[in-house]
C-alpha positions as a printed Julia matrix, in Angstrom:
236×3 Matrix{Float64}:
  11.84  -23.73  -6.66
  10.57  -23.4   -2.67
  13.58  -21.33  -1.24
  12.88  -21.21   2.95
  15.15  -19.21   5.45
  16.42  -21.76   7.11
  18.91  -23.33  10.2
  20.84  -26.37   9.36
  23.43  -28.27  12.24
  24.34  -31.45  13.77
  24.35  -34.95  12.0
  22.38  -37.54  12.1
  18.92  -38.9   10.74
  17.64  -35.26   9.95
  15.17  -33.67  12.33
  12.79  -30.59  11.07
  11.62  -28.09  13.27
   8.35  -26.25  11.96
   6.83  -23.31  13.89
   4.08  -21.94  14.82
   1.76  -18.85  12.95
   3.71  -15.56  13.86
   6.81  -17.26  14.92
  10.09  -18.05  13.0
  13.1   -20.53  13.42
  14.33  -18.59  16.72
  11.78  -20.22  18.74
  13.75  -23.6   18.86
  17.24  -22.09  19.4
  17.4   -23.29  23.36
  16.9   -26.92  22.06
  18.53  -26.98  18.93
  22.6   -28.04  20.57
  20.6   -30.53  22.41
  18.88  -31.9   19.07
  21.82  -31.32  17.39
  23.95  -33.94  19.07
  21.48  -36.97  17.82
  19.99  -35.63  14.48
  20.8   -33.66  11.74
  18.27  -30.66  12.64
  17.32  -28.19   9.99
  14.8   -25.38  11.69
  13.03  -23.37   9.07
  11.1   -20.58   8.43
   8.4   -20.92   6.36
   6.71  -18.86   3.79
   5.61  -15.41   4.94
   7.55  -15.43   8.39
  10.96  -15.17   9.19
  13.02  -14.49   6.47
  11.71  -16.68   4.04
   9.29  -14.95   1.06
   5.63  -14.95   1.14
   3.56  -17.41  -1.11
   0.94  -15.96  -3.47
  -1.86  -17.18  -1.75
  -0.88  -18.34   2.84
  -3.41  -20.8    3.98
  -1.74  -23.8    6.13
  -2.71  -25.89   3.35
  -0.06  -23.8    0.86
   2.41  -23.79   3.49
   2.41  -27.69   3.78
   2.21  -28.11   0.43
   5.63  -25.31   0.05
   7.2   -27.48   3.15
   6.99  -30.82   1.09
   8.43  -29.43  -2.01
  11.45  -27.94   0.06
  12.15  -31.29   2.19
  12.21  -32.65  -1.53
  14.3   -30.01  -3.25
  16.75  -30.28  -0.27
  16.92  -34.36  -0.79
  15.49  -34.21   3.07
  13.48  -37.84   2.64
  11.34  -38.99   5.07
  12.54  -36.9    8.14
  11.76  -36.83  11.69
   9.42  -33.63  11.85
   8.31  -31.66  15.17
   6.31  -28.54  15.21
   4.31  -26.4   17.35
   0.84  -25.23  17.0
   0.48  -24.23  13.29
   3.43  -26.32  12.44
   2.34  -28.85  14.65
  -0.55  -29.79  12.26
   2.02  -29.19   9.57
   3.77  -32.23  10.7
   0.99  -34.39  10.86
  -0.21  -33.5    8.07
   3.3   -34.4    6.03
   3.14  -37.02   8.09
  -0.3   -38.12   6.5
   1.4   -38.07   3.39
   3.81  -40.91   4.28
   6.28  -37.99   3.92
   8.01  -38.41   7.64
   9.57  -41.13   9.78
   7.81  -39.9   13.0
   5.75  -36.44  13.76
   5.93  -34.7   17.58
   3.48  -32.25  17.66
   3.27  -29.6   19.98
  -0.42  -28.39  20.95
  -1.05  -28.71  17.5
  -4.35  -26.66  16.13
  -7.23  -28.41  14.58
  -8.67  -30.57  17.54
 -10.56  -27.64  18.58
 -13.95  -27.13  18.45
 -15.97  -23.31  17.25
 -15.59  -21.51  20.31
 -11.86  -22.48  20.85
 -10.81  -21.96  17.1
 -12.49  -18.24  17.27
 -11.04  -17.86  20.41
  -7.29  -18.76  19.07
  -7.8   -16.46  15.84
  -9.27  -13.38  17.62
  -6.25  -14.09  20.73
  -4.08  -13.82  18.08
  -5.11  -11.34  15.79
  -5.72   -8.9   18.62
  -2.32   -9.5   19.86
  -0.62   -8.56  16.48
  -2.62   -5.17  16.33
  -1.93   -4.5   19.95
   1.62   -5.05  18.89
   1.58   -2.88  15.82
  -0.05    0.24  18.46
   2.27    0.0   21.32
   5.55   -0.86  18.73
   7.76    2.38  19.89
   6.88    1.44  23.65
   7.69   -2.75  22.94
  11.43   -2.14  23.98
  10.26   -0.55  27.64
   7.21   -2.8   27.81
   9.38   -5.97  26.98
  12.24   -4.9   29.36
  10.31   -5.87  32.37
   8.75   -9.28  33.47
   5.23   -8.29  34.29
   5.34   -6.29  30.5
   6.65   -9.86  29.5
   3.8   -11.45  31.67
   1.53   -9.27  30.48
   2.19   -9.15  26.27
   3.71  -12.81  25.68
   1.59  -15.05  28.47
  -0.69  -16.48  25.69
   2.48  -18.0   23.76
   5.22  -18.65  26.48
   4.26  -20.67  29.55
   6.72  -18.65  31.39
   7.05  -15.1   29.97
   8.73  -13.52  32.33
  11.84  -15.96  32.3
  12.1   -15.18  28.46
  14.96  -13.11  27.82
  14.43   -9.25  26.91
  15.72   -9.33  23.73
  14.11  -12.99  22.58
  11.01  -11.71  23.67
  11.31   -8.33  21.17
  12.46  -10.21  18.79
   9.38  -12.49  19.02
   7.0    -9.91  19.31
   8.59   -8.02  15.99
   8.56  -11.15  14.03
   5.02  -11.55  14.52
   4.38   -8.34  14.08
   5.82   -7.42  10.6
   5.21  -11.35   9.26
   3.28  -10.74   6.1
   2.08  -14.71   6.43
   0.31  -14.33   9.87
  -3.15  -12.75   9.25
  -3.55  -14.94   6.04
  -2.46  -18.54   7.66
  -4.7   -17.27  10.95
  -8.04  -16.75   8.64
  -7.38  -20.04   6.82
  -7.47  -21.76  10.38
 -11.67  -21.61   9.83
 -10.75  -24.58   7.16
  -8.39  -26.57   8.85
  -9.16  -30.58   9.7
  -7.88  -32.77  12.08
  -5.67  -35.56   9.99
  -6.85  -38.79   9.03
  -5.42  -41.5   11.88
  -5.54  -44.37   9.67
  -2.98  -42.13   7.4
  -0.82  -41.79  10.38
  -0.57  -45.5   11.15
   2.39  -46.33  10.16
   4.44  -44.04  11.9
   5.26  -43.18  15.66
   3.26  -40.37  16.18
   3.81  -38.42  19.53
   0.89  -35.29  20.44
   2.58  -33.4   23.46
   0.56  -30.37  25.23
   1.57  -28.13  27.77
  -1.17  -28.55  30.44
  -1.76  -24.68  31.26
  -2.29  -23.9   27.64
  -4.55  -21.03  27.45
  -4.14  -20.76  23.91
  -5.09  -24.03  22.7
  -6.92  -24.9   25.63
  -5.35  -28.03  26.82
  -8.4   -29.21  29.07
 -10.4   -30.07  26.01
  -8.05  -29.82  22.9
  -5.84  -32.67  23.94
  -8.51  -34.95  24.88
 -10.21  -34.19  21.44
  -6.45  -35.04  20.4
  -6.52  -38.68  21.97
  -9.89  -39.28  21.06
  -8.73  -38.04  16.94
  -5.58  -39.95  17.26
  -6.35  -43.08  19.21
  -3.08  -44.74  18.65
  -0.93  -41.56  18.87
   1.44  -41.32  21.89
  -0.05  -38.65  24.43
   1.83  -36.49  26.53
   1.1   -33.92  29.02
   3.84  -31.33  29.71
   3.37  -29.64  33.0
């Protein structure tokens, strides 16, 4: 049995929120009243991050695959999914396997090419140890907005609006996730989905356009050119 930490409110066709590597349900809390209103929303944490258990074995591929047994364990069929980064390729890929009613991904990974997927991991990975260093300072650092600025500007397009405590809270979670460095070395094997899978459904790619992370000047336009018939759209 797949048991994920999870967030469950509102009614409605049900809506699933799926995060990004590091992160944890918290990330959608300012939207989820919104979402809440028109869908049943359940925001989860997967495996490894959060408070949900790690798998044996964290590559994105296991945590799609522990994803689609929860949704089915649950009795969630065919939801409306939306995810960011990590979990935006989650979605799409459930979505792939006729396993959604519509995907949203958020500057999903996988459209890049070499230099921007070694680029992402190292970002990333040098981030968390950074993190793990300066840990008894993070309270000080993350009370300010230029330490906010400074430690969260590859993940939040504006840091220094986050709040204090969100943006601690952030910074632990990826910090103590046992999933992260795993799911970030299986990113080397990770494909873009296969359109003609994707069809069926509405399909929406959405990317911030001062993504430094997953660089939005060429990873959405690899996106389009992927995803043909997906609907694009640039956030500014």
């Amino acid at each position: 049995m797949t048991i994920l930490n999870h967030h469950r409110e509102g009614s409605g066709e049900p809506l699933v929120l799926v995060h990004g590597v590091g992160s944890r349900w918290q990330v959608w809390e300012p939207i989820i009243a919104t979402l809440a209103e028109s869908f049943e929303v359940i925001a989860v944490d997967l495996p490894g991050f959060g408070d949900s258990a790690p798998l044996p074995r964290t590559t994105v591929g296991t945590l799609t695959d522990a994803l689609a047994d929860f949704l089915a364990e649950q009795g969630i069929e065919r939801p409306h999914l939306a995810g960011n980064s990590m979990g935006g390729l989650i979605t799409l890929n459930l979505g792939a396997r006729g396993l959604a009613r519509s995907v949203t991904a958020f500057s999903p990974i996988g459209f890049w090419d070499t230099a921007g997927r070694v680029w992402c991991q190292q970002s990333l990975g040098r981030s968390k140890t950074l993190g793990r260093i300066l840990r008894p300072k993070l309270p000080a650092i993350l009370g300010t907005a230029a330490g906010r600025t400074a430690f969260l500007g590859l993940v939040f397009g504006k840091p220094w609006a986050v709040d204090p405590q969100v943006a601690l809270a952030t910074a632990e979670g990826a910090i103590t996730s046992l999933g992260f460095g795993p799911a970030l070395d299986s990113f080397t094997e990770v494909k873009a989905p296969d359109p003609a899978a994707l069809a069926d459904i509405p399909v929406t790619i959405a990317w911030g356009n001062r993504d430094i992370l997953l660089t939005y000047a060429t990873q959405h336009r690899r996106a389009q050119a992927v995803l043909p018939a997906a609907r694009n759209v640039t956030l500014p």
